[in-house]
Short mmCIF file of C-alpha atoms and ligand atoms in Angstrom, two decimals:
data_model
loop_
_atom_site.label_atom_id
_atom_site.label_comp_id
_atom_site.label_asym_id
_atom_site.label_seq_id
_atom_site.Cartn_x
_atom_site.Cartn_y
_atom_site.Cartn_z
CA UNK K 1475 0.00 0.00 0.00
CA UNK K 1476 1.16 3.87 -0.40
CA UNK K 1477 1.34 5.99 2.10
CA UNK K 1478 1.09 9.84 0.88
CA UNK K 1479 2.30 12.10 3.14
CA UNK K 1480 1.66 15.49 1.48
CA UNK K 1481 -1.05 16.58 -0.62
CA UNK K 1482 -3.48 19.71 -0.73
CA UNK K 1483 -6.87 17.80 -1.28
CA UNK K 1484 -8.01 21.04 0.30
CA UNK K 1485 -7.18 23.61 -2.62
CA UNK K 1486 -9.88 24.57 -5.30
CA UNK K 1487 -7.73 22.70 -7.82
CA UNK K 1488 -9.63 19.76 -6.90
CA UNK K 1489 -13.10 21.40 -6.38
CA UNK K 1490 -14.76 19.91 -9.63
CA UNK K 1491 -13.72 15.93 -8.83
CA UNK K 1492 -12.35 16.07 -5.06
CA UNK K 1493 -14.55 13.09 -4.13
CA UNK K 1494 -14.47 11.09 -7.51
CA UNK K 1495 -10.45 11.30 -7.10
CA UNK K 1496 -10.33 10.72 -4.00
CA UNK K 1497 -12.86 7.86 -3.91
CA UNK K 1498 -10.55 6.65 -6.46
CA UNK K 1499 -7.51 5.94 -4.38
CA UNK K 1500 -8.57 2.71 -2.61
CA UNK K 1501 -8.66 0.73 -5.79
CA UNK K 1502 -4.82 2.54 -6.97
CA UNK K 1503 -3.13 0.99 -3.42
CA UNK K 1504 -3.03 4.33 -1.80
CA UNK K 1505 -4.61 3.70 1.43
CA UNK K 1506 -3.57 6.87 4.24
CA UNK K 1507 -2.88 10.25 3.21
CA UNK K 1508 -1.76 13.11 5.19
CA UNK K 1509 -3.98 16.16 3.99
CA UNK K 1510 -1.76 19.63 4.99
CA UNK K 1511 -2.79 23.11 5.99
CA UNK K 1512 -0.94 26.06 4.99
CA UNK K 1513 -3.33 28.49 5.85
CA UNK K 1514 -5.92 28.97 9.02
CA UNK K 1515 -8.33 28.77 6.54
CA UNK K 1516 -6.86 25.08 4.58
CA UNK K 1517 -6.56 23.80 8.23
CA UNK K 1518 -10.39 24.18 8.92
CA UNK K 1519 -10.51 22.47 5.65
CA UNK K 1520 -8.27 20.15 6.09
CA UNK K 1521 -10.61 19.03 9.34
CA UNK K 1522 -13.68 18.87 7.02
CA UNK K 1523 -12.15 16.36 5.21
CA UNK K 1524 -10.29 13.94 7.90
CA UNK K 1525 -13.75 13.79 9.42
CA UNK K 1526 -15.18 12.71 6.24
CA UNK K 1527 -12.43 9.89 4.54
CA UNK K 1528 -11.39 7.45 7.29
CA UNK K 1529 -8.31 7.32 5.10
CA UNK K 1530 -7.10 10.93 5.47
CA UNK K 1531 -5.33 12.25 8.49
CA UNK K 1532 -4.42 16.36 9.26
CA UNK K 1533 -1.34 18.37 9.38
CA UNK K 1534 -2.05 21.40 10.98
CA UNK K 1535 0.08 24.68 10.51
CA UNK K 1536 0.91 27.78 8.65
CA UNK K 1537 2.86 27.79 5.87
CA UNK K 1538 5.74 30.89 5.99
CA UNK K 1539 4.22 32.75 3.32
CA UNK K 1540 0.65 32.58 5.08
CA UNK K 1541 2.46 33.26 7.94
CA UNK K 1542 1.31 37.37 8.29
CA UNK K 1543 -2.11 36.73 8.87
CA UNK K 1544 -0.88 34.81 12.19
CA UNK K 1545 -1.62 36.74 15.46
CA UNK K 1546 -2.58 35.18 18.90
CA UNK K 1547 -6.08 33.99 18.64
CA UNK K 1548 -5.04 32.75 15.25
CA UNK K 1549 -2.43 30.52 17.34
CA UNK K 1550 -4.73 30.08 19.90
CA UNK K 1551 -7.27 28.23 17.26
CA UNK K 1552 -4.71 26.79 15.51
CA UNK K 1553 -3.74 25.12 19.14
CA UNK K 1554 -6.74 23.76 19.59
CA UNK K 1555 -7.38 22.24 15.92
CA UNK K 1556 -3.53 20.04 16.94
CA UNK K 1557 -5.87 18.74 19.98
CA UNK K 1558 -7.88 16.74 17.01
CA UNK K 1559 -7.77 12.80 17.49
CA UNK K 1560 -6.63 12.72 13.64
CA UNK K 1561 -4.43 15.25 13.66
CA UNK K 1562 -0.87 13.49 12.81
CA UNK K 1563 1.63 16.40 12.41
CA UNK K 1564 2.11 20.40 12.99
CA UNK K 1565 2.96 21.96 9.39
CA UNK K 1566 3.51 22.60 6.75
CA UNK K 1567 5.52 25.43 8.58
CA UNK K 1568 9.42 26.65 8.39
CA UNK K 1569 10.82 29.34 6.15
CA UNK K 1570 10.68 31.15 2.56
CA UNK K 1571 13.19 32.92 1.16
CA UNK K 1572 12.39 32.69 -2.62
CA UNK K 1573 9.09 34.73 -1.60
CA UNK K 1574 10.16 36.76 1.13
CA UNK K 1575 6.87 37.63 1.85
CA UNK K 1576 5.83 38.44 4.75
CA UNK K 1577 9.30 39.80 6.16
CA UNK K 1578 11.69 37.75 7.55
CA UNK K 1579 11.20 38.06 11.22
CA UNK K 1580 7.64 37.44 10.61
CA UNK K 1581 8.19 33.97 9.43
CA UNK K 1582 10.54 33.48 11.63
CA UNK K 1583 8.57 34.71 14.61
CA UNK K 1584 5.70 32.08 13.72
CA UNK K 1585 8.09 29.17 12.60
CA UNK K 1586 9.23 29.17 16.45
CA UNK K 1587 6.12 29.48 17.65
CA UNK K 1588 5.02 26.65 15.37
CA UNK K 1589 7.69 24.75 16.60
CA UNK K 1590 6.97 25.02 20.34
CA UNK K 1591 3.72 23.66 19.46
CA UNK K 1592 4.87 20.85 18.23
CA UNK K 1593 7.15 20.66 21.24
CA UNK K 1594 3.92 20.89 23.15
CA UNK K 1595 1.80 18.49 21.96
CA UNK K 1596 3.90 15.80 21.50
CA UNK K 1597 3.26 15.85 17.44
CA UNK K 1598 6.44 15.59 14.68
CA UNK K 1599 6.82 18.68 12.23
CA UNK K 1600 6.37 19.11 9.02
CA UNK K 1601 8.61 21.52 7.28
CA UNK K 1602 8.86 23.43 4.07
CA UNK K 1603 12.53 25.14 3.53
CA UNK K 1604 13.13 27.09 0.63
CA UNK K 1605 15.97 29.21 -0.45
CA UNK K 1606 16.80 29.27 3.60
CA UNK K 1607 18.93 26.08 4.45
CA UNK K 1608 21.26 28.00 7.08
CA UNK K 1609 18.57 29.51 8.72
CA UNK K 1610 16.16 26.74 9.02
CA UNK K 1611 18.73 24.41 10.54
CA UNK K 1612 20.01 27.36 13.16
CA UNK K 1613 16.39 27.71 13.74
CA UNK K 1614 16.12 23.86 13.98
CA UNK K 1615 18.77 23.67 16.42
CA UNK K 1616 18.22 26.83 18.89
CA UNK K 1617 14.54 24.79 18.83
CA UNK K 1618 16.03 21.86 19.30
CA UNK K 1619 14.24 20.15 16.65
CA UNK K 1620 16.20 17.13 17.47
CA UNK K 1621 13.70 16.44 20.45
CA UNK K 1622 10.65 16.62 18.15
CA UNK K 1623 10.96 14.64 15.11
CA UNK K 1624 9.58 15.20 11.83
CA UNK K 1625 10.10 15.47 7.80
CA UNK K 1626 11.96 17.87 5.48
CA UNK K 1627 8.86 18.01 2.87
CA UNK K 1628 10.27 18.60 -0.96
CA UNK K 1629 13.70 18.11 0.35
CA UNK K 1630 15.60 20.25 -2.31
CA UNK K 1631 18.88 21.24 -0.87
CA UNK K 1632 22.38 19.60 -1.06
CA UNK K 1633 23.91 16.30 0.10
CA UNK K 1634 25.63 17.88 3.26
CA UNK K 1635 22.48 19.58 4.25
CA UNK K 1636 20.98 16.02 4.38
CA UNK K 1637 23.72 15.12 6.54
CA UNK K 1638 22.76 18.01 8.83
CA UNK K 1639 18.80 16.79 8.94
CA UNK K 1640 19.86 13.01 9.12
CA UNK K 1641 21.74 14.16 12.45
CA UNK K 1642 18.98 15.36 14.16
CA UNK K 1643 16.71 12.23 13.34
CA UNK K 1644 14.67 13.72 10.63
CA UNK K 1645 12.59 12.17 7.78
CA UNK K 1646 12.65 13.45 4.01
CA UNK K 1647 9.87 13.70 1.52
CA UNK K 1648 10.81 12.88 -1.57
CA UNK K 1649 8.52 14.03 -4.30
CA UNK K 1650 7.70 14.69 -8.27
CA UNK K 1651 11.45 16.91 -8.29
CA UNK K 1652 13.45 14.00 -8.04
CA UNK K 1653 11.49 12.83 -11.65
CA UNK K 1654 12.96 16.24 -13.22
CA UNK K 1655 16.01 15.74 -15.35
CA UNK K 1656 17.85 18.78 -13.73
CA UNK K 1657 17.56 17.56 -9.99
CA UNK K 1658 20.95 16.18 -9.84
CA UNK K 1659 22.14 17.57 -6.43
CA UNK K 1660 18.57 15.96 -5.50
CA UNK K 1661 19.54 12.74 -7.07
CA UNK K 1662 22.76 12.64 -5.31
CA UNK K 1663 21.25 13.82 -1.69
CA UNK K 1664 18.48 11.21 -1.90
CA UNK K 1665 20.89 8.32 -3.48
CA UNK K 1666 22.79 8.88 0.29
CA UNK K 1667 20.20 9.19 2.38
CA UNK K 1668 19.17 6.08 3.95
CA UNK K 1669 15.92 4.72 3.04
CA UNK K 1670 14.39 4.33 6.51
CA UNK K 1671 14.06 8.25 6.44
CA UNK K 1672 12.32 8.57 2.96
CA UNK K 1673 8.90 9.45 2.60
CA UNK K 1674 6.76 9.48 -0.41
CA UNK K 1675 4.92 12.82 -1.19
CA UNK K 1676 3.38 14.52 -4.21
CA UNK K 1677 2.59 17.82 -2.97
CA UNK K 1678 -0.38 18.09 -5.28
CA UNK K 1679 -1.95 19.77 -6.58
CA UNK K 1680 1.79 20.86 -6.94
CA UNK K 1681 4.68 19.80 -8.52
CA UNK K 1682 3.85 16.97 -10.79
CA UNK K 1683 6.09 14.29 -11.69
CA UNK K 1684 7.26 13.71 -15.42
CA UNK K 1685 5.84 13.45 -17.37
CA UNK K 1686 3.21 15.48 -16.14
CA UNK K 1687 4.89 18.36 -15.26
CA UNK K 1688 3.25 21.48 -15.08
CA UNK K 1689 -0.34 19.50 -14.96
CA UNK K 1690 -2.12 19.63 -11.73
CA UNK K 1691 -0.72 16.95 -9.88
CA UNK K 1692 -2.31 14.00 -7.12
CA UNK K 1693 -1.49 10.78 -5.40
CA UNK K 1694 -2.12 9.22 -8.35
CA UNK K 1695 1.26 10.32 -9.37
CA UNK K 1696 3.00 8.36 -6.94
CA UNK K 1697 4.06 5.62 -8.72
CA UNK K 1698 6.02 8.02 -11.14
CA UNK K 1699 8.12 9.05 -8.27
CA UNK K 1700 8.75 5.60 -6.27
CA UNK K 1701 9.64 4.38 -9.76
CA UNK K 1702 12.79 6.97 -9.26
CA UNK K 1703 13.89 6.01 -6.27
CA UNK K 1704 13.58 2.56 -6.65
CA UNK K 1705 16.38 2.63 -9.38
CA UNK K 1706 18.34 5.23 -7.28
CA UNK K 1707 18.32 2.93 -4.60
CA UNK K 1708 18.46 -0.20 -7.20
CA UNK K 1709 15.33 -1.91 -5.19
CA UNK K 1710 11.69 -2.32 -6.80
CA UNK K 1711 8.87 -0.52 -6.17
CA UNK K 1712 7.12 -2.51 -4.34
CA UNK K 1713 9.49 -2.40 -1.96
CA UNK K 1714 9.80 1.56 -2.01
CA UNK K 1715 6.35 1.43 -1.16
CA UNK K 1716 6.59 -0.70 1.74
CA UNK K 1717 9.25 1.25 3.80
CA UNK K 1718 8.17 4.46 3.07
CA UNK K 1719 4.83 3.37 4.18
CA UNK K 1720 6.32 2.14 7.38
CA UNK K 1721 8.33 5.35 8.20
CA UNK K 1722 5.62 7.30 7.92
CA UNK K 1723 3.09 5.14 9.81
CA UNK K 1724 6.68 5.36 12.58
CA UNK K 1725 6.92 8.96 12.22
CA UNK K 1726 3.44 9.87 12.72
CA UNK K 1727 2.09 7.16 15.15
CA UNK K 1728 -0.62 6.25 13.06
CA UNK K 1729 -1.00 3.27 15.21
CA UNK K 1730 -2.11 5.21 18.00
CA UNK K 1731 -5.32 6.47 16.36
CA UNK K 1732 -6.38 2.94 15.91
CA UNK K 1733 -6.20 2.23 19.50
CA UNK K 1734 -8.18 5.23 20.29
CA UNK K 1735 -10.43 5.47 17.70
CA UNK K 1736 -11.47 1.64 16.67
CA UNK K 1737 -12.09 1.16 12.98
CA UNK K 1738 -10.20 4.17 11.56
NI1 LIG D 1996 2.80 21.62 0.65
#
């Protein structure tokens, strides 16, 4: 089965076929996905629809670029929503520098914040890093990320900066980049990092795999990207899909909403 541990099921891209597509992913082996908020407003979203598929489960957090329309009831809410019984993970939060919108210290401000939440309530992070490697780690670190846990989501930086992440016990999610024939450092960083801390992700409606690219992407895309690292990693795909299916159901305790919850 395939575990997808990033998708926006929430954005309007989907609003003509959201349920046909996602009704759809039973019968194509994908059987949990982690649905993401970037926004206060994808998060209440994002509960709407783990309360409607058993199979989906909620990241909840503010995305940098989202991150000036934070202020403290906004936290306050966004507190409460990580309180959910199928809430798996606080994100997709951390720091943009190719938009540097809102202001530095504003994403910075709400990334630590973010991160003490997580620190909080006991749940792994979920990270987006872009154009920012030195500052996300120092961030990381003063945070001491290293006690929470978590994934690099659309890991795109070098080898050494995988080294730095593998350090402090985080996961990677490896997505439709690594299908683009100009991702070499990619290539090379994922080729070395060991596959217990891979995850499979598609970031859809983002970022679509060849030989889609540029298309609106989904889960169903998957395959296109295991496919890659199954011959960087010169293992099948079947076998891609069972150990990133079994980090992520490590990373994000899956097992414990079971035990809580019954059937889902
Ligand atoms: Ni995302």
């Amino acid at each position: 089965m395939i575990f997808e541990s990033h998708a926006h099921y929430d954005d309007e891209a989907f609003d003509e076929d959201r349920e046909e597509l996602l009704g759809s992913f039973a019968e194509n082996g994908i059987d949990t996905v982690i649905n993401i908020g970037a926004s206060l407003e994808s998060c209440r979203k994002t509960i709407a629809l783990m309360e409607k598929y058993p199979f989906i489960y909620g990241a909840m957090g503010v995305h940098p670029s989202e991150t000036g329309e934070l202020d403290e009831n906004g936290f306050q809410w966004l507190r409460e929503c990580c309180g959910h019984k199928k809430v798996a993970a606080v994100g997709e939060i951390g720091l943009d520098y190719y938009w540097k919108e809102p202001e530095i210290p504003v994403q910075k401000k709400w990334f630590e914040r973010q991160m003490g939440l997580a620190k909080e309530t006991g749940l792994p992070v979920i990270i987006h890093s872009r154009e920012a490697a030195k500052d996300t780690l120092d961030m990381m670190k003063s945070t001491h990320a290293e006690e929470i846990g978590g994934v690099i989501h659309c890991f795109s930086y070098t080898k050494e900066i995988a080294r730095e992440y593998l350090n402090m016990g985080f996961h990677f999610g490896i997505g439709g980049v690594i299908t683009f024939a100009n991702a070499k450092k990619l290539k090379e960083a994922a080729a070395y990092i060991p596959m217990d801390r891979i995850l499979l992700e598609t970031d859809s409606p983002y970022l679509s795999p060849e030989p889609f690219r540029g298309k609106r992407n989904s889960s169903l895309n998957l395959p296109y990207i295991a496919e890659k690292i199954a011959v960087l990693k010169g293992i099948d795909r079947e076998e891609v899909y069972a150990v990133t299916h079994e980090n992520a159901q490590r990373l994000f305790r899956l097992g414990r909403f079971a035990e809580t919850k019954g059937t889902d």
